[in-house]
Amino acid sequence: MAVLWTPDLATGNATIDAEHKELFAAINRVMEACSKGQGRAVLEETIRFMESYVEKHFNHEEQLQQKCKYPDYVNHKKWHEGYKKVVAEIDAQIRKEGPSIALVGKVNAQIAGALATHIKTEDKKLAAFMKSQGVS
């Protein structure tokens, strides 16, 4: 099932929102491929993209947090580190065992679901704080 970008995922920060949309597009490539019976083939490529892009996106977010002296920086960074670990674990599992339907399910639950929840809560708080500090 595709992960739809909906207005409740928008943080109001154009750069952060664009990067989030790119992550959702990658997840959706896997989900679309699954619906065509090609999920296993696309999973490996997508998880490697996610690992790289998540690193880039989180570094960018953390730089913005430091710039505006975000008071919850430590906890936000801790969540980022945990998320990167999950993505890396799934990548390692793919490398060891090969792509599987179970791993496609993990991507949907542990990567897509967790990201959407994080955006709706933590990233929205971050964007509101940045706006209050005049940082974009």
PDB file of C-alpha atoms in Angstrom:
ATOM      1  CA  MET A   1       0.000   0.000   0.000  1.00  0.00           C
ATOM      2  CA  ALA A   2       1.372   3.406  -0.990  1.00  0.00           C
ATOM      3  CA  VAL A   3       2.272   5.988   1.611  1.00  0.00           C
ATOM      4  CA  LEU A   4       0.405   9.102   0.592  1.00  0.00           C
ATOM      5  CA  TRP A   5       1.717  12.586   1.193  1.00  0.00           C
ATOM      6  CA  THR A   6      -1.114  14.376   2.945  1.00  0.00           C
ATOM      7  CA  PRO A   7      -1.399  17.917   4.317  1.00  0.00           C
ATOM      8  CA  ASP A   8      -0.948  16.645   7.881  1.00  0.00           C
ATOM      9  CA  LEU A   9       2.623  15.622   6.968  1.00  0.00           C
ATOM     10  CA  ALA A  10       3.629  19.126   5.873  1.00  0.00           C
ATOM     11  CA  THR A  11       5.861  20.867   8.388  1.00  0.00           C
ATOM     12  CA  GLY A  12       5.647  24.230   6.694  1.00  0.00           C
ATOM     13  CA  ASN A  13       9.383  24.230   5.951  1.00  0.00           C
ATOM     14  CA  ALA A  14       9.749  23.856   2.171  1.00  0.00           C
ATOM     15  CA  THR A  15      13.192  22.214   2.288  1.00  0.00           C
ATOM     16  CA  ILE A  16      12.296  19.674   4.969  1.00  0.00           C
ATOM     17  CA  ASP A  17       8.982  18.895   3.252  1.00  0.00           C
ATOM     18  CA  ALA A  18      10.721  18.342  -0.103  1.00  0.00           C
ATOM     19  CA  GLU A  19      13.197  15.953   1.503  1.00  0.00           C
ATOM     20  CA  HIS A  20      10.388  14.068   3.256  1.00  0.00           C
ATOM     21  CA  LYS A  21       8.526  13.738  -0.047  1.00  0.00           C
ATOM     22  CA  GLU A  22      11.655  12.209  -1.593  1.00  0.00           C
ATOM     23  CA  LEU A  23      11.782   9.607   1.195  1.00  0.00           C
ATOM     24  CA  PHE A  24       8.102   8.778   0.701  1.00  0.00           C
ATOM     25  CA  ALA A  25       8.656   8.453  -3.061  1.00  0.00           C
ATOM     26  CA  ALA A  26      11.371   5.857  -2.411  1.00  0.00           C
ATOM     27  CA  ILE A  27       9.117   3.881  -0.073  1.00  0.00           C
ATOM     28  CA  ASN A  28       6.328   4.069  -2.634  1.00  0.00           C
ATOM     29  CA  ARG A  29       8.591   2.613  -5.324  1.00  0.00           C
ATOM     30  CA  VAL A  30       8.833  -0.533  -3.210  1.00  0.00           C
ATOM     31  CA  MET A  31       5.111  -0.621  -2.538  1.00  0.00           C
ATOM     32  CA  GLU A  32       4.266  -0.101  -6.229  1.00  0.00           C
ATOM     33  CA  ALA A  33       6.711  -2.798  -7.257  1.00  0.00           C
ATOM     34  CA  CYS A  34       5.094  -5.155  -4.726  1.00  0.00           C
ATOM     35  CA  SER A  35       1.707  -4.594  -6.273  1.00  0.00           C
ATOM     36  CA  LYS A  36       3.214  -5.772  -9.572  1.00  0.00           C
ATOM     37  CA  GLY A  37       4.972  -8.741  -7.988  1.00  0.00           C
ATOM     38  CA  GLN A  38       8.387  -7.074  -8.320  1.00  0.00           C
ATOM     39  CA  GLY A  39       8.887  -5.876  -4.734  1.00  0.00           C
ATOM     40  CA  ARG A  40      11.803  -8.118  -3.983  1.00  0.00           C
ATOM     41  CA  ALA A  41      13.761  -6.822  -6.962  1.00  0.00           C
ATOM     42  CA  VAL A  42      13.218  -3.161  -6.064  1.00  0.00           C
ATOM     43  CA  LEU A  43      13.674  -3.550  -2.301  1.00  0.00           C
ATOM     44  CA  GLU A  44      17.452  -3.846  -2.352  1.00  0.00           C
ATOM     45  CA  GLU A  45      17.947  -0.758  -4.516  1.00  0.00           C
ATOM     46  CA  THR A  46      15.450   1.286  -2.528  1.00  0.00           C
ATOM     47  CA  ILE A  47      16.809   0.440   0.909  1.00  0.00           C
ATOM     48  CA  ARG A  48      20.301   1.487  -0.195  1.00  0.00           C
ATOM     49  CA  PHE A  49      18.899   4.772  -1.495  1.00  0.00           C
ATOM     50  CA  MET A  50      17.030   5.240   1.793  1.00  0.00           C
ATOM     51  CA  GLU A  51      20.159   4.602   3.838  1.00  0.00           C
ATOM     52  CA  SER A  52      22.057   7.263   1.906  1.00  0.00           C
ATOM     53  CA  TYR A  53      19.225   9.787   1.696  1.00  0.00           C
ATOM     54  CA  VAL A  54      18.225   9.431   5.350  1.00  0.00           C
ATOM     55  CA  GLU A  55      21.810  10.235   6.335  1.00  0.00           C
ATOM     56  CA  LYS A  56      21.760  13.354   4.150  1.00  0.00           C
ATOM     57  CA  HIS A  57      18.308  14.469   5.309  1.00  0.00           C
ATOM     58  CA  PHE A  58      18.954  13.927   9.011  1.00  0.00           C
ATOM     59  CA  ASN A  59      22.288  15.753   8.809  1.00  0.00           C
ATOM     60  CA  HIS A  60      20.480  18.650   7.175  1.00  0.00           C
ATOM     61  CA  GLU A  61      17.751  18.683   9.837  1.00  0.00           C
ATOM     62  CA  GLU A  62      20.325  18.507  12.631  1.00  0.00           C
ATOM     63  CA  GLN A  63      22.275  21.425  11.177  1.00  0.00           C
ATOM     64  CA  LEU A  64      19.071  23.472  11.139  1.00  0.00           C
ATOM     65  CA  GLN A  65      18.393  22.470  14.744  1.00  0.00           C
ATOM     66  CA  GLN A  66      21.847  23.604  15.816  1.00  0.00           C
ATOM     67  CA  LYS A  67      21.468  26.842  13.878  1.00  0.00           C
ATOM     68  CA  CYS A  68      18.276  27.769  15.716  1.00  0.00           C
ATOM     69  CA  LYS A  69      19.395  26.220  19.024  1.00  0.00           C
ATOM     70  CA  TYR A  70      16.468  23.798  19.081  1.00  0.00           C
ATOM     71  CA  PRO A  71      15.871  22.845  22.740  1.00  0.00           C
ATOM     72  CA  ASP A  72      14.985  19.198  21.972  1.00  0.00           C
ATOM     73  CA  TYR A  73      17.970  18.622  19.685  1.00  0.00           C
ATOM     74  CA  VAL A  74      19.417  15.756  21.733  1.00  0.00           C
ATOM     75  CA  ASN A  75      16.194  13.711  21.700  1.00  0.00           C
ATOM     76  CA  HIS A  76      15.525  14.479  18.042  1.00  0.00           C
ATOM     77  CA  LYS A  77      19.044  13.353  17.108  1.00  0.00           C
ATOM     78  CA  LYS A  78      18.614  10.210  19.229  1.00  0.00           C
ATOM     79  CA  TRP A  79      15.485   9.312  17.239  1.00  0.00           C
ATOM     80  CA  HIS A  80      17.376   9.911  13.987  1.00  0.00           C
ATOM     81  CA  GLU A  81      20.163   7.575  15.127  1.00  0.00           C
ATOM     82  CA  GLY A  82      17.668   4.848  16.013  1.00  0.00           C
ATOM     83  CA  TYR A  83      15.906   5.194  12.674  1.00  0.00           C
ATOM     84  CA  LYS A  84      19.193   4.993  10.758  1.00  0.00           C
ATOM     85  CA  LYS A  85      20.003   1.852  12.729  1.00  0.00           C
ATOM     86  CA  VAL A  86      16.700   0.227  11.677  1.00  0.00           C
ATOM     87  CA  VAL A  87      17.344   1.084   8.012  1.00  0.00           C
ATOM     88  CA  ALA A  88      20.893  -0.295   8.277  1.00  0.00           C
ATOM     89  CA  GLU A  89      19.638  -3.494   9.948  1.00  0.00           C
ATOM     90  CA  ILE A  90      17.128  -4.073   7.160  1.00  0.00           C
ATOM     91  CA  ASP A  91      19.855  -3.443   4.581  1.00  0.00           C
ATOM     92  CA  ALA A  92      22.137  -5.942   6.345  1.00  0.00           C
ATOM     93  CA  GLN A  93      19.334  -8.488   6.448  1.00  0.00           C
ATOM     94  CA  ILE A  94      18.738  -8.023   2.701  1.00  0.00           C
ATOM     95  CA  ARG A  95      22.456  -8.485   1.985  1.00  0.00           C
ATOM     96  CA  LYS A  96      22.550 -11.639   4.106  1.00  0.00           C
ATOM     97  CA  GLU A  97      19.249 -13.277   3.188  1.00  0.00           C
ATOM     98  CA  GLY A  98      18.193 -11.533  -0.008  1.00  0.00           C
ATOM     99  CA  PRO A  99      14.994  -9.549  -0.479  1.00  0.00           C
ATOM    100  CA  SER A 100      11.831 -11.130   0.890  1.00  0.00           C
ATOM    101  CA  ILE A 101       8.171 -10.365   1.390  1.00  0.00           C
ATOM    102  CA  ALA A 102       8.833 -10.204   5.152  1.00  0.00           C
ATOM    103  CA  LEU A 103      11.404  -7.461   4.582  1.00  0.00           C
ATOM    104  CA  VAL A 104       8.987  -5.552   2.373  1.00  0.00           C
ATOM    105  CA  GLY A 105       6.592  -5.660   5.331  1.00  0.00           C
ATOM    106  CA  LYS A 106       9.343  -4.381   7.630  1.00  0.00           C
ATOM    107  CA  VAL A 107       9.996  -1.466   5.291  1.00  0.00           C
ATOM    108  CA  ASN A 108       6.315  -0.584   5.358  1.00  0.00           C
ATOM    109  CA  ALA A 109       5.922  -0.863   9.135  1.00  0.00           C
ATOM    110  CA  GLN A 110       9.282   0.149  10.564  1.00  0.00           C
ATOM    111  CA  ILE A 111      10.426   2.647   7.965  1.00  0.00           C
ATOM    112  CA  ALA A 112       7.316   4.211   6.410  1.00  0.00           C
ATOM    113  CA  GLY A 113       5.084   4.113   9.488  1.00  0.00           C
ATOM    114  CA  ALA A 114       7.747   5.347  11.882  1.00  0.00           C
ATOM    115  CA  LEU A 115       8.734   8.166   9.532  1.00  0.00           C
ATOM    116  CA  ALA A 116       5.153   9.393   9.132  1.00  0.00           C
ATOM    117  CA  THR A 117       4.624   9.412  12.902  1.00  0.00           C
ATOM    118  CA  HIS A 118       7.913  11.253  13.484  1.00  0.00           C
ATOM    119  CA  ILE A 119       7.055  13.889  10.884  1.00  0.00           C
ATOM    120  CA  LYS A 120       3.576  14.494  12.309  1.00  0.00           C
ATOM    121  CA  THR A 121       4.912  14.996  15.812  1.00  0.00           C
ATOM    122  CA  GLU A 122       8.583  15.841  16.155  1.00  0.00           C
ATOM    123  CA  ASP A 123       9.337  17.445  12.791  1.00  0.00           C
ATOM    124  CA  LYS A 124       6.265  19.667  13.031  1.00  0.00           C
ATOM    125  CA  LYS A 125       7.454  20.881  16.444  1.00  0.00           C
ATOM    126  CA  LEU A 126      10.902  21.514  14.984  1.00  0.00           C
ATOM    127  CA  ALA A 127       9.519  23.455  12.006  1.00  0.00           C
ATOM    128  CA  ALA A 128       7.300  25.584  14.264  1.00  0.00           C
ATOM    129  CA  PHE A 129      10.266  26.383  16.503  1.00  0.00           C
ATOM    130  CA  MET A 130      12.468  27.232  13.518  1.00  0.00           C
ATOM    131  CA  LYS A 131       9.795  29.559  12.189  1.00  0.00           C
ATOM    132  CA  SER A 132       9.516  31.265  15.587  1.00  0.00           C
ATOM    133  CA  GLN A 133      13.287  31.818  15.482  1.00  0.00           C
ATOM    134  CA  GLY A 134      13.276  33.135  11.917  1.00  0.00           C
ATOM    135  CA  VAL A 135      15.276  30.145  10.620  1.00  0.00           C
ATOM    136  CA  SER A 136      14.296  28.481   7.362  1.00  0.00           C
TER     137      SER A 136
END
